[in-house]
GROMACS .gro file of C-alpha atoms in nm:
model
  249
    1ILE     CA    1   3.110  24.147   3.975
    2TYR     CA    2   2.817  24.181   4.224
    3PHE     CA    3   2.527  24.318   4.026
    4SER     CA    4   2.213  24.445   4.195
    5PHE     CA    5   1.918  24.660   4.080
    6PHE     CA    6   1.752  24.949   4.301
    7ASN     CA    7   1.441  25.165   4.245
    8ASN     CA    8   1.513  25.472   4.473
    9GLY     CA    9   1.219  25.678   4.376
   10GLY     CA   10   1.460  25.946   4.226
   11SER     CA   11   1.655  26.025   4.529
   12ILE     CA   12   1.973  25.995   4.393
   13PHE     CA   13   2.088  26.347   4.273
   14LEU     CA   14   2.401  26.436   4.051
   15GLY     CA   15   2.443  26.814   4.016
   16SER     CA   16   2.734  26.796   3.777
   17ASN     CA   17   2.697  26.830   3.376
   18PHE     CA   18   2.946  26.645   3.162
   19ASN     CA   19   2.990  26.642   2.786
   20ILE     CA   20   3.190  26.404   2.593
   21PRO     CA   21   3.259  26.444   2.215
   22GLY     CA   22   3.104  26.168   2.002
   23GLU     CA   23   2.750  26.201   2.046
   24PHE     CA   24   2.477  25.976   1.908
   25ASP     CA   25   2.456  25.976   1.530
   26ASP     CA   26   2.760  26.214   1.482
   27GLU     CA   27   2.875  26.039   1.161
   28GLU     CA   28   3.081  26.337   1.010
   29THR     CA   29   3.287  26.315   1.347
   30ARG     CA   30   3.315  25.937   1.312
   31LEU     CA   31   3.451  25.963   0.962
   32ASN     CA   32   3.747  26.219   1.081
   33ASP     CA   33   3.827  25.994   1.366
   34GLU     CA   34   3.863  25.720   1.097
   35THR     CA   35   4.125  25.926   0.917
   36GLU     CA   36   4.295  26.024   1.221
   37TYR     CA   37   4.302  25.705   1.446
   38LEU     CA   38   4.267  25.398   1.232
   39PRO     CA   39   4.647  25.433   1.111
   40LYS     CA   40   4.744  25.397   1.467
   41PHE     CA   41   4.556  25.075   1.525
   42THR     CA   42   4.703  24.732   1.508
   43GLU     CA   43   4.598  24.503   1.211
   44LEU     CA   44   4.366  24.306   1.451
   45GLU     CA   45   4.218  24.625   1.620
   46ARG     CA   46   4.122  24.752   1.261
   47GLN     CA   47   3.971  24.423   1.174
   48ASN     CA   48   3.763  24.409   1.483
   49TYR     CA   49   3.651  24.778   1.431
   50PHE     CA   50   3.542  24.726   1.069
   51ASP     CA   51   3.361  24.391   1.154
   52ALA     CA   52   3.177  24.586   1.436
   53LYS     CA   53   3.095  24.860   1.194
   54GLN     CA   54   2.958  24.616   0.946
   55PHE     CA   55   2.768  24.432   1.231
   56GLN     CA   56   2.575  24.739   1.306
   57GLN     CA   57   2.522  24.836   0.954
   58ASP     CA   58   2.352  24.485   0.895
   59HIS     CA   59   2.194  24.483   1.230
   60GLU     CA   60   2.080  24.862   1.294
   61PRO     CA   61   2.034  24.919   1.705
   62GLU     CA   62   1.707  24.921   1.821
   63THR     CA   63   1.625  25.256   1.972
   64ASN     CA   64   1.296  25.166   2.122
   65PRO     CA   65   1.104  25.450   2.348
   66ILE     CA   66   1.141  25.382   2.718
   67GLY     CA   67   0.919  25.080   2.818
   68SER     CA   68   0.825  24.977   2.467
   69THR     CA   69   1.057  24.666   2.431
   70LEU     CA   70   0.907  24.413   2.641
   71THR     CA   71   0.610  24.207   2.504
   72THR     CA   72   0.310  24.129   2.740
   73GLU     CA   73   0.434  23.800   2.770
   74GLU     CA   74   0.761  23.901   2.887
   75ARG     CA   75   0.646  24.127   3.124
   76ASP     CA   76   0.409  23.848   3.264
   77PHE     CA   77   0.716  23.649   3.279
   78ILE     CA   78   0.898  23.899   3.466
   79LEU     CA   79   0.635  23.943   3.718
   80ASP     CA   80   0.609  23.586   3.782
   81ARG     CA   81   0.978  23.486   3.811
   82GLY     CA   82   1.125  23.824   3.955
   83ILE     CA   83   1.498  23.815   3.965
   84GLN     CA   84   1.493  23.473   3.817
   85ALA     CA   85   1.369  23.594   3.491
   86TYR     CA   86   1.701  23.788   3.424
   87VAL     CA   87   2.013  23.628   3.269
   88PHE     CA   88   2.340  23.758   3.101
   89GLN     CA   89   2.401  23.650   2.743
   90GLN     CA   90   2.674  23.667   2.502
   91GLU     CA   91   2.521  23.745   2.167
   92ASN     CA   92   2.639  23.820   1.792
   93VAL     CA   93   2.986  23.664   1.838
   94SER     CA   94   3.220  23.729   1.528
   95SER     CA   95   3.266  23.419   1.299
   96LEU     CA   96   3.646  23.493   1.359
   97SER     CA   97   3.620  23.389   1.725
   98SER     CA   98   3.793  23.092   1.898
   99SER     CA   99   3.581  22.777   1.932
  100MET     CA  100   3.666  22.794   2.283
  101PRO     CA  101   3.413  22.973   2.509
  102SER     CA  102   3.510  23.341   2.588
  103VAL     CA  103   3.243  23.410   2.809
  104ILE     CA  104   3.095  23.152   3.068
  105ILE     CA  105   2.754  23.231   3.225
  106GLU     CA  106   2.726  23.078   3.537
  107ASP     CA  107   2.394  23.043   3.717
  108LYS     CA  108   2.240  23.312   3.503
  109LEU     CA  109   2.416  23.609   3.660
  110ASP     CA  110   2.769  23.497   3.714
  111VAL     CA  111   3.000  23.588   3.437
  112ARG     CA  112   3.355  23.446   3.383
  113PHE     CA  113   3.559  23.612   3.080
  114THR     CA  114   3.841  23.358   2.955
  115SER     CA  115   4.008  23.542   2.655
  116MET     CA  116   4.262  23.829   2.594
  117ASP     CA  117   4.010  23.921   2.334
  118PRO     CA  118   3.751  24.198   2.393
  119ASN     CA  119   3.412  24.027   2.490
  120SER     CA  120   3.100  24.132   2.630
  121ALA     CA  121   2.769  23.967   2.794
  122ILE     CA  122   2.436  24.179   2.805
  123LEU     CA  123   2.108  24.117   3.022
  124ASN     CA  124   1.834  23.963   2.840
  125TYR     CA  125   1.577  24.234   2.949
  126PRO     CA  126   1.626  24.618   2.950
  127LEU     CA  127   1.643  24.824   3.238
  128PRO     CA  128   1.322  24.801   3.464
  129THR     CA  129   1.185  25.154   3.462
  130HIS     CA  130   0.868  25.216   3.634
  131ASP     CA  131   0.691  25.537   3.681
  132ASN     CA  132   0.976  25.748   3.588
  133ASP     CA  133   1.182  25.649   3.875
  134THR     CA  134   1.573  25.631   3.868
  135VAL     CA  135   1.679  25.270   3.831
  136TYR     CA  136   2.016  25.215   3.935
  137PHE     CA  137   2.235  24.889   3.954
  138GLU     CA  138   2.571  24.830   4.094
  139VAL     CA  139   2.868  24.611   3.978
  140LYS     CA  140   3.133  24.482   4.238
  141LEU     CA  141   3.478  24.381   4.073
  142PHE     CA  142   3.553  24.064   4.297
  143GLU     CA  143   3.867  23.954   4.090
  144LEU     CA  144   4.036  24.186   3.858
  145PRO     CA  145   4.362  24.021   3.753
  146GLU     CA  146   4.654  24.274   3.657
  147GLY     CA  147   4.642  24.320   3.274
  148SER     CA  148   4.257  24.260   3.253
  149HIS     CA  149   4.063  24.552   3.135
  150VAL     CA  150   3.697  24.570   3.234
  151SER     CA  151   3.396  24.773   3.080
  152ILE     CA  152   3.049  24.854   3.246
  153GLY     CA  153   2.749  25.049   3.141
  154VAL     CA  154   2.434  25.019   2.920
  155ALA     CA  155   2.368  24.963   2.557
  156THR     CA  156   2.082  24.882   2.293
  157LYS     CA  157   2.029  24.547   2.130
  158PRO     CA  158   2.166  24.389   1.908
  159TYR     CA  159   2.526  24.443   2.027
  160PRO     CA  160   2.815  24.257   1.892
  161GLY     CA  161   2.915  24.039   2.155
  162PHE     CA  162   3.321  24.068   2.038
  163ARG     CA  163   3.330  24.435   2.136
  164LEU     CA  164   3.350  24.614   2.488
  165PRO     CA  165   3.051  24.826   2.561
  166GLY     CA  166   3.106  25.196   2.508
  167TYR     CA  167   3.284  25.129   2.150
  168ASN     CA  168   2.975  25.082   1.936
  169LYS     CA  169   2.695  25.297   1.863
  170TYR     CA  170   2.413  25.340   2.124
  171SER     CA  171   2.650  25.230   2.436
  172ILE     CA  172   2.773  25.394   2.696
  173ALA     CA  173   3.025  25.257   2.946
  174TYR     CA  174   3.282  25.331   3.237
  175GLU     CA  175   3.621  25.144   3.213
  176SER     CA  176   3.839  25.002   3.491
  177ASN     CA  177   4.132  25.232   3.378
  178GLY     CA  178   3.912  25.526   3.443
  179THR     CA  179   3.788  25.633   3.086
  180VAL     CA  180   3.419  25.684   2.985
  181ARG     CA  181   3.305  25.621   2.627
  182ILE     CA  182   3.025  25.695   2.452
  183ASN     CA  183   2.987  25.534   2.127
  184GLN     CA  184   3.349  25.600   2.101
  185PRO     CA  185   3.606  25.324   1.972
  186PHE     CA  186   3.883  25.580   1.940
  187TYR     CA  187   3.955  25.778   2.239
  188SER     CA  188   3.815  25.901   2.582
  189PRO     CA  189   3.893  26.278   2.654
  190GLN     CA  190   3.895  26.243   3.023
  191ILE     CA  191   4.036  26.018   3.299
  192TRP     CA  192   3.810  25.950   3.623
  193SER     CA  193   3.884  25.710   3.901
  194LYS     CA  194   4.055  25.379   3.823
  195LEU     CA  195   3.863  25.073   3.913
  196LEU     CA  196   4.041  24.834   4.151
  197GLU     CA  197   3.950  24.485   4.286
  198GLY     CA  198   3.701  24.521   4.526
  199ASP     CA  199   3.566  24.851   4.404
  200VAL     CA  200   3.180  24.902   4.325
  201LEU     CA  201   3.098  25.085   4.008
  202GLY     CA  202   2.719  25.230   4.003
  203VAL     CA  203   2.520  25.282   3.694
  204GLY     CA  204   2.208  25.499   3.706
  205PHE     CA  205   1.911  25.617   3.458
  206LYS     CA  206   1.695  25.884   3.510
  207PRO     CA  207   1.400  25.818   3.276
  208ARG     CA  208   1.232  26.156   3.322
  209SER     CA  209   1.549  26.342   3.217
  210GLY     CA  210   1.702  26.059   3.014
  211THR     CA  211   2.032  26.100   3.228
  212ILE     CA  212   2.286  25.823   3.262
  213PHE     CA  213   2.528  25.886   3.573
  214PHE     CA  214   2.814  25.659   3.748
  215THR     CA  215   2.898  25.626   4.104
  216HIS     CA  216   3.229  25.496   4.251
  217ASN     CA  217   3.225  25.313   4.572
  218GLY     CA  218   2.893  25.527   4.650
  219LYS     CA  219   3.031  25.853   4.561
  220LYS     CA  220   2.874  26.039   4.266
  221LEU     CA  221   3.144  26.068   3.971
  222LEU     CA  222   2.952  26.227   3.696
  223GLU     CA  223   2.635  26.259   3.465
  224ALA     CA  224   2.751  26.120   3.120
  225VAL     CA  225   2.444  26.182   2.902
  226HIS     CA  226   2.097  26.366   2.910
  227ASN     CA  227   1.805  26.360   2.699
  228LEU     CA  228   1.828  25.973   2.613
  229ARG     CA  229   1.497  25.823   2.592
  230MET     CA  230   1.529  25.474   2.484
  231ASP     CA  231   1.520  25.128   2.660
  232LEU     CA  232   1.885  25.029   2.767
  233PHE     CA  233   2.034  24.691   2.844
  234PRO     CA  234   2.303  24.662   3.153
  235ILE     CA  235   2.612  24.514   2.973
  236ILE     CA  236   2.952  24.414   3.104
  237GLY     CA  237   3.265  24.340   2.919
  238SER     CA  238   3.658  24.254   2.968
  239GLN     CA  239   3.960  24.231   2.770
  240GLY     CA  240   4.142  23.956   2.933
  241ALA     CA  241   4.060  23.676   3.187
  242ALA     CA  242   3.858  23.782   3.481
  243LYS     CA  243   3.624  23.619   3.715
  244LEU     CA  244   3.315  23.850   3.736
  245ASN     CA  245   3.075  23.729   4.026
  246VAL     CA  246   2.744  23.864   3.915
  247ASN     CA  247   2.441  23.899   4.157
  248LEU     CA  248   2.117  24.067   4.044
  249GLY     CA  249   1.869  24.131   4.310
   0.00000   0.00000   0.00000
């Protein structure tokens, strides 16, 4: 995966409106979904779901207002180090995980996934929003082996490292099979463009309107969320072995 940030002064415009069932904090819908979908899950999928649900009950996601997460020391560090301050991390791995590393961070921003179990890596600092400009990053899939499933998006912290982005509360992601998930572990109602090896997926955030949008190979796809006003962290995940070459610049 090639990963890069761009501040474009709000010049990207997506005219579409897009709404997906399963909005933030819709607990009644979630309970109904559990009743309908959990019986269809495998035992491992159910265990993973309940582990993640328990994790976020024990570690409530931090919904910090935009620009409020970083300390003064962290801001100074980023100003001093620039792109070298950023690094992907795997955090909050289930105690049931194998002792073998499932995510290997190479040179801070190159990520290799090695397991058939779902795993994710999240950036150490949130999206660098400035003066309400649109912030936009791109992810190139250098290698996507057959049978592997990649998920790319944004999330709040803490986020369970044994879950793909988009499956847990306060996370949004575009998946390589063309689905979009917004805190939705059970289903996605629409299929968009599938991602192939060599493709580039863009993820953008407009702080002024709180809009998250996705692009595919430079073309607009959709606006997935509006009125979202919190600090968000870029996050990537894979279920299946994959070599993800990440460059943040």
